[in-house]
Amino acid sequence: MHIIDREGDVAGLYRHLDKQNEKFLIRAKTGVNIYNPKDKENWKQGELAKSLDKGKKFKTIKYYGKNVDIYVNDIDVEMRRDTTKKKTNKNGKDSSTRTKGNAIKVKLVVSKLIDSNNNIVETWILITNILDLPSTTIAQWYYYRWKIESFFKLLKSSGFFMESWQEQNPLSIFKKLLVTSFCSILVWKINNNCQKETIQFKEFLVRLSGRGLEYKKKSTLPSILAGLWIFLQMMDTLKHYEKEKLLDMQSTLNSVSGFEF
């Protein structure tokens, strides 16, 4: 079962997965066409999603700190778009070719996140070739994939900055990914543990991190990770230096800087 974000909404990938008898769930782009057998017309996927009523409520979630209800509706459609292949010649110029392909029967699942004022705050348009399961199940699967984004955020922009790693050997990258994944699991466990001692420890880590938080938010995964890194460094330092030696170095810093730390 392949659960893929919007970058996967391309005709060539649909046909490749269908040919391999693979099951897929792909978040759809709004501006590309899908064929509606009921009226025998091509629709922009976003417009077809808007034309459906909100459907059935199946879950209440926290979305950017607010409670929203997820409503789900669906329609049977066909993916008939041409397959586009891009090529780059020796001079670095790109060209593309379009070829027709077989129509693939799929289901368009529309999840609308609606707040307490009945405003649609987000819409997830999903395409799947799993036709025999309730749309609420399909929407639930994508909801779980969406939550994985917090892990990706730790890996990239707000934690380990993976895209700046300089390792070129695949094995080295894999080893580093194992270590960072373990740290991410540890951060997740700390964040979701409700025992009194762990809550106090979490507050301590957030304070150590020095990260600013949104109003009424007590912690974030990046702040826990940053605080944990400082805490582990601090504990390692205490293994090698006595308290008196650390105070002496603090006095040296005060003397050099002219400030009291």
Coordinates of C-alpha atoms in Angstrom, one line a residue:
M1 CA 0.0 0.0 0.0
H2 CA 1.6 3.3 -1.2
I3 CA 0.5 6.5 0.5
I4 CA 2.0 9.4 -1.4
D5 CA 1.8 13.2 -1.2
R6 CA 0.8 15.5 -4.1
E7 CA 4.1 15.1 -5.9
G8 CA 2.9 11.6 -6.8
D9 CA -0.2 12.9 -8.7
V10 CA 1.2 12.1 -12.2
A11 CA -0.3 9.9 -14.8
G12 CA 2.9 7.9 -15.3
L13 CA 3.0 6.8 -11.7
Y14 CA -0.6 5.8 -11.6
R15 CA -0.2 3.6 -14.6
H16 CA 3.1 2.1 -13.3
L17 CA 1.5 1.2 -9.9
D18 CA -1.6 -0.1 -11.6
K19 CA 0.4 -2.3 -14.0
Q20 CA 2.2 -3.8 -11.0
N21 CA -1.1 -4.4 -9.2
E22 CA 0.0 -2.2 -6.4
K23 CA -2.5 -0.4 -4.2
F24 CA -2.1 3.4 -3.8
L25 CA -3.5 6.4 -2.0
I26 CA -2.3 9.7 -3.5
R27 CA -3.1 13.2 -2.5
A28 CA -4.5 14.9 -5.6
K29 CA -3.5 18.2 -7.2
T30 CA -6.4 20.6 -7.6
G31 CA -5.6 21.9 -11.1
V32 CA -5.4 18.7 -13.2
N33 CA -8.2 16.8 -14.9
I34 CA -10.1 13.7 -13.8
Y35 CA -12.9 12.1 -15.8
N36 CA -16.4 11.8 -14.3
P37 CA -18.3 8.9 -15.9
K38 CA -21.6 10.2 -14.5
D39 CA -21.7 13.3 -16.7
K40 CA -19.0 12.1 -19.2
E41 CA -16.9 15.2 -18.6
N42 CA -13.4 16.1 -17.6
W43 CA -13.3 18.1 -14.3
K44 CA -10.5 19.9 -12.6
Q45 CA -10.0 17.8 -9.5
G46 CA -10.4 20.8 -7.2
E47 CA -13.6 21.8 -8.8
L48 CA -15.1 18.3 -8.6
A49 CA -14.2 18.2 -4.9
K50 CA -16.0 21.5 -4.3
S51 CA -19.1 20.2 -6.1
L52 CA -19.6 17.4 -3.5
D53 CA -21.4 18.1 -0.3
K54 CA -19.4 17.6 2.9
G55 CA -20.6 14.0 3.4
K56 CA -20.2 12.0 6.6
K57 CA -18.5 13.2 9.8
F58 CA -16.1 10.6 11.1
K59 CA -13.5 12.2 13.3
T60 CA -12.6 15.3 15.4
I61 CA -8.9 16.3 15.5
K62 CA -6.7 19.1 16.6
Y63 CA -5.7 21.2 13.7
Y64 CA -3.2 24.0 14.5
G65 CA -4.4 24.0 18.0
K66 CA -8.2 24.1 17.2
N67 CA -10.8 21.3 17.2
V68 CA -12.0 20.6 13.7
D69 CA -14.4 17.9 12.4
I70 CA -13.4 15.8 9.4
Y71 CA -16.2 15.1 6.9
V72 CA -15.7 12.7 4.0
N73 CA -17.4 12.1 0.7
D74 CA -16.3 10.3 -2.5
I75 CA -17.1 9.7 -6.1
D76 CA -16.0 7.0 -8.6
V77 CA -13.9 8.5 -11.4
E78 CA -11.3 7.6 -14.0
M79 CA -7.8 8.7 -14.5
R80 CA -7.5 9.3 -18.3
R81 CA -4.7 11.9 -18.5
D82 CA -1.9 11.5 -21.0
T83 CA 1.4 10.2 -19.6
T84 CA 4.2 12.8 -19.9
K85 CA 7.8 11.9 -20.0
K86 CA 10.6 14.5 -19.7
K87 CA 14.0 14.2 -21.2
T88 CA 17.2 16.3 -21.0
N89 CA 19.4 16.4 -24.0
K90 CA 23.2 16.8 -24.1
N91 CA 22.9 20.5 -24.1
G92 CA 20.9 20.5 -20.9
K93 CA 17.6 21.4 -22.6
D94 CA 14.4 19.8 -21.4
S95 CA 11.8 18.3 -23.7
S96 CA 8.7 16.3 -23.0
T97 CA 6.5 13.8 -24.9
R98 CA 2.9 12.9 -24.2
T99 CA 1.4 9.5 -24.8
K100 CA -2.1 8.2 -24.3
G101 CA -2.6 5.4 -21.8
N102 CA -5.3 3.1 -20.5
A103 CA -8.0 4.6 -18.2
I104 CA -7.7 3.6 -14.6
K105 CA -10.8 3.3 -12.4
V106 CA -10.2 5.1 -9.1
K107 CA -12.1 6.8 -6.3
L108 CA -11.8 10.5 -5.5
V109 CA -12.1 10.9 -1.7
V110 CA -12.7 14.4 -0.3
S111 CA -11.9 15.1 3.3
K112 CA -13.1 18.5 4.5
L113 CA -11.9 19.9 7.8
I114 CA -14.6 22.1 9.3
D115 CA -14.3 24.3 12.3
S116 CA -16.9 25.2 14.9
N117 CA -18.1 28.2 12.8
N118 CA -18.7 25.8 9.9
N119 CA -15.8 27.1 7.9
I120 CA -13.7 24.8 5.8
V121 CA -10.2 25.3 7.0
E122 CA -8.6 22.6 4.9
T123 CA -9.5 20.1 2.2
W124 CA -7.7 16.8 1.4
I125 CA -8.4 15.5 -2.1
L126 CA -7.3 11.9 -2.3
I127 CA -7.2 9.4 -5.2
T128 CA -7.1 5.6 -4.6
N129 CA -7.6 2.4 -6.5
I130 CA -9.0 0.7 -3.4
L131 CA -12.6 0.7 -4.3
D132 CA -14.1 -1.7 -1.8
L133 CA -13.2 0.1 1.5
P134 CA -15.2 2.9 3.2
S135 CA -13.9 6.4 2.4
T136 CA -13.6 7.0 6.1
T137 CA -10.9 4.3 6.3
I138 CA -9.1 5.9 3.3
A139 CA -9.3 9.3 5.0
Q140 CA -8.0 7.8 8.3
W141 CA -4.9 6.4 6.5
Y142 CA -4.1 9.7 5.0
Y143 CA -4.6 11.4 8.4
Y144 CA -1.9 9.1 9.8
R145 CA 0.4 9.9 6.9
W146 CA -0.1 13.6 7.5
K147 CA 1.0 13.2 11.2
I148 CA 4.3 11.7 9.9
E149 CA 5.2 15.3 8.8
S150 CA 6.2 16.1 12.3
F151 CA 9.0 13.4 12.0
F152 CA 10.0 14.9 8.6
K153 CA 10.1 18.4 10.3
L154 CA 12.6 17.0 12.9
L155 CA 14.7 15.4 10.2
K156 CA 14.9 18.6 8.0
S157 CA 14.1 22.1 9.0
S158 CA 13.6 22.0 12.8
G159 CA 16.0 19.4 14.2
F160 CA 18.7 17.5 12.4
F161 CA 18.9 19.5 9.2
M162 CA 19.3 16.4 7.1
E163 CA 19.5 18.3 3.8
S164 CA 22.7 19.9 5.0
W165 CA 24.5 16.6 5.8
Q166 CA 27.8 16.2 4.0
E167 CA 28.0 12.4 4.0
Q168 CA 28.3 10.9 0.5
N169 CA 28.6 7.3 1.4
P170 CA 25.1 5.6 1.5
L171 CA 26.1 3.4 4.5
S172 CA 27.2 6.5 6.5
I173 CA 23.9 8.3 5.7
F174 CA 22.0 5.1 6.7
K175 CA 23.8 5.0 10.1
K176 CA 23.1 8.6 10.7
L177 CA 19.5 8.1 9.9
L178 CA 19.3 5.2 12.4
V179 CA 20.7 7.5 15.2
T180 CA 18.4 10.4 14.3
S181 CA 15.4 8.1 14.1
F182 CA 16.2 6.7 17.5
C183 CA 16.4 10.3 18.9
S184 CA 13.1 11.2 17.2
I185 CA 11.4 8.2 18.9
L186 CA 12.8 9.2 22.2
V187 CA 11.5 12.8 21.8
W188 CA 8.1 11.4 20.8
K189 CA 8.0 9.2 23.9
I190 CA 8.9 12.2 26.2
N191 CA 6.3 14.4 24.5
N192 CA 3.5 11.8 24.9
N193 CA 4.3 10.6 28.4
C194 CA 1.8 11.9 30.9
Q195 CA 3.5 10.9 34.1
K196 CA 4.2 13.7 36.5
E197 CA 8.0 13.3 36.5
T198 CA 8.1 13.2 32.7
I199 CA 6.0 16.3 32.4
Q200 CA 8.4 18.1 34.8
F201 CA 11.4 16.8 32.8
K202 CA 9.8 18.0 29.5
E203 CA 9.2 21.5 30.9
F204 CA 12.9 21.5 32.0
L205 CA 14.0 20.5 28.5
V206 CA 11.9 23.2 26.9
R207 CA 13.5 25.8 29.2
L208 CA 17.0 24.5 28.4
S209 CA 16.3 24.8 24.7
G210 CA 15.6 28.5 24.8
R211 CA 13.0 28.1 22.1
G212 CA 10.1 30.5 21.9
L213 CA 6.6 28.8 21.8
E214 CA 3.2 29.9 20.6
Y215 CA 0.8 31.2 23.2
K216 CA -0.6 28.5 25.5
K217 CA 1.6 25.9 23.9
K218 CA 3.8 24.2 26.5
S219 CA 6.2 22.2 24.3
T220 CA 7.0 21.3 20.7
L221 CA 9.0 18.3 19.4
P222 CA 11.8 20.6 18.1
S223 CA 12.1 22.3 21.6
I224 CA 12.3 19.0 23.4
L225 CA 14.9 17.8 20.9
A226 CA 17.0 20.9 21.4
G227 CA 16.7 20.8 25.2
L228 CA 17.6 17.1 25.2
W229 CA 20.8 17.7 23.2
I230 CA 21.8 20.4 25.7
F231 CA 20.9 18.2 28.7
L232 CA 23.0 15.3 27.4
Q233 CA 26.0 17.6 26.8
M234 CA 25.5 19.0 30.3
M235 CA 25.5 15.6 31.9
D236 CA 28.6 14.5 29.9
T237 CA 30.4 17.7 31.1
L238 CA 29.6 16.9 34.7
K239 CA 31.3 13.5 34.3
H240 CA 34.6 15.2 33.4
Y241 CA 34.6 18.4 35.6
E242 CA 34.0 18.9 39.3
K243 CA 31.6 21.7 40.3
E244 CA 34.5 23.8 41.7
K245 CA 36.3 23.6 38.3
L246 CA 33.2 24.8 36.5
L247 CA 32.8 27.7 38.9
D248 CA 36.4 28.6 38.3
M249 CA 35.8 28.7 34.6
Q250 CA 32.7 30.8 35.2
S251 CA 34.9 33.3 37.1
T252 CA 37.4 33.3 34.2
L253 CA 34.6 34.1 31.7
N254 CA 33.3 36.9 34.0
S255 CA 36.9 38.3 34.1
V256 CA 37.4 38.2 30.4
S257 CA 34.0 39.5 29.4
G258 CA 33.6 42.1 32.1
F259 CA 30.1 40.7 32.8
E260 CA 28.6 38.6 35.5
F261 CA 27.2 35.3 34.2

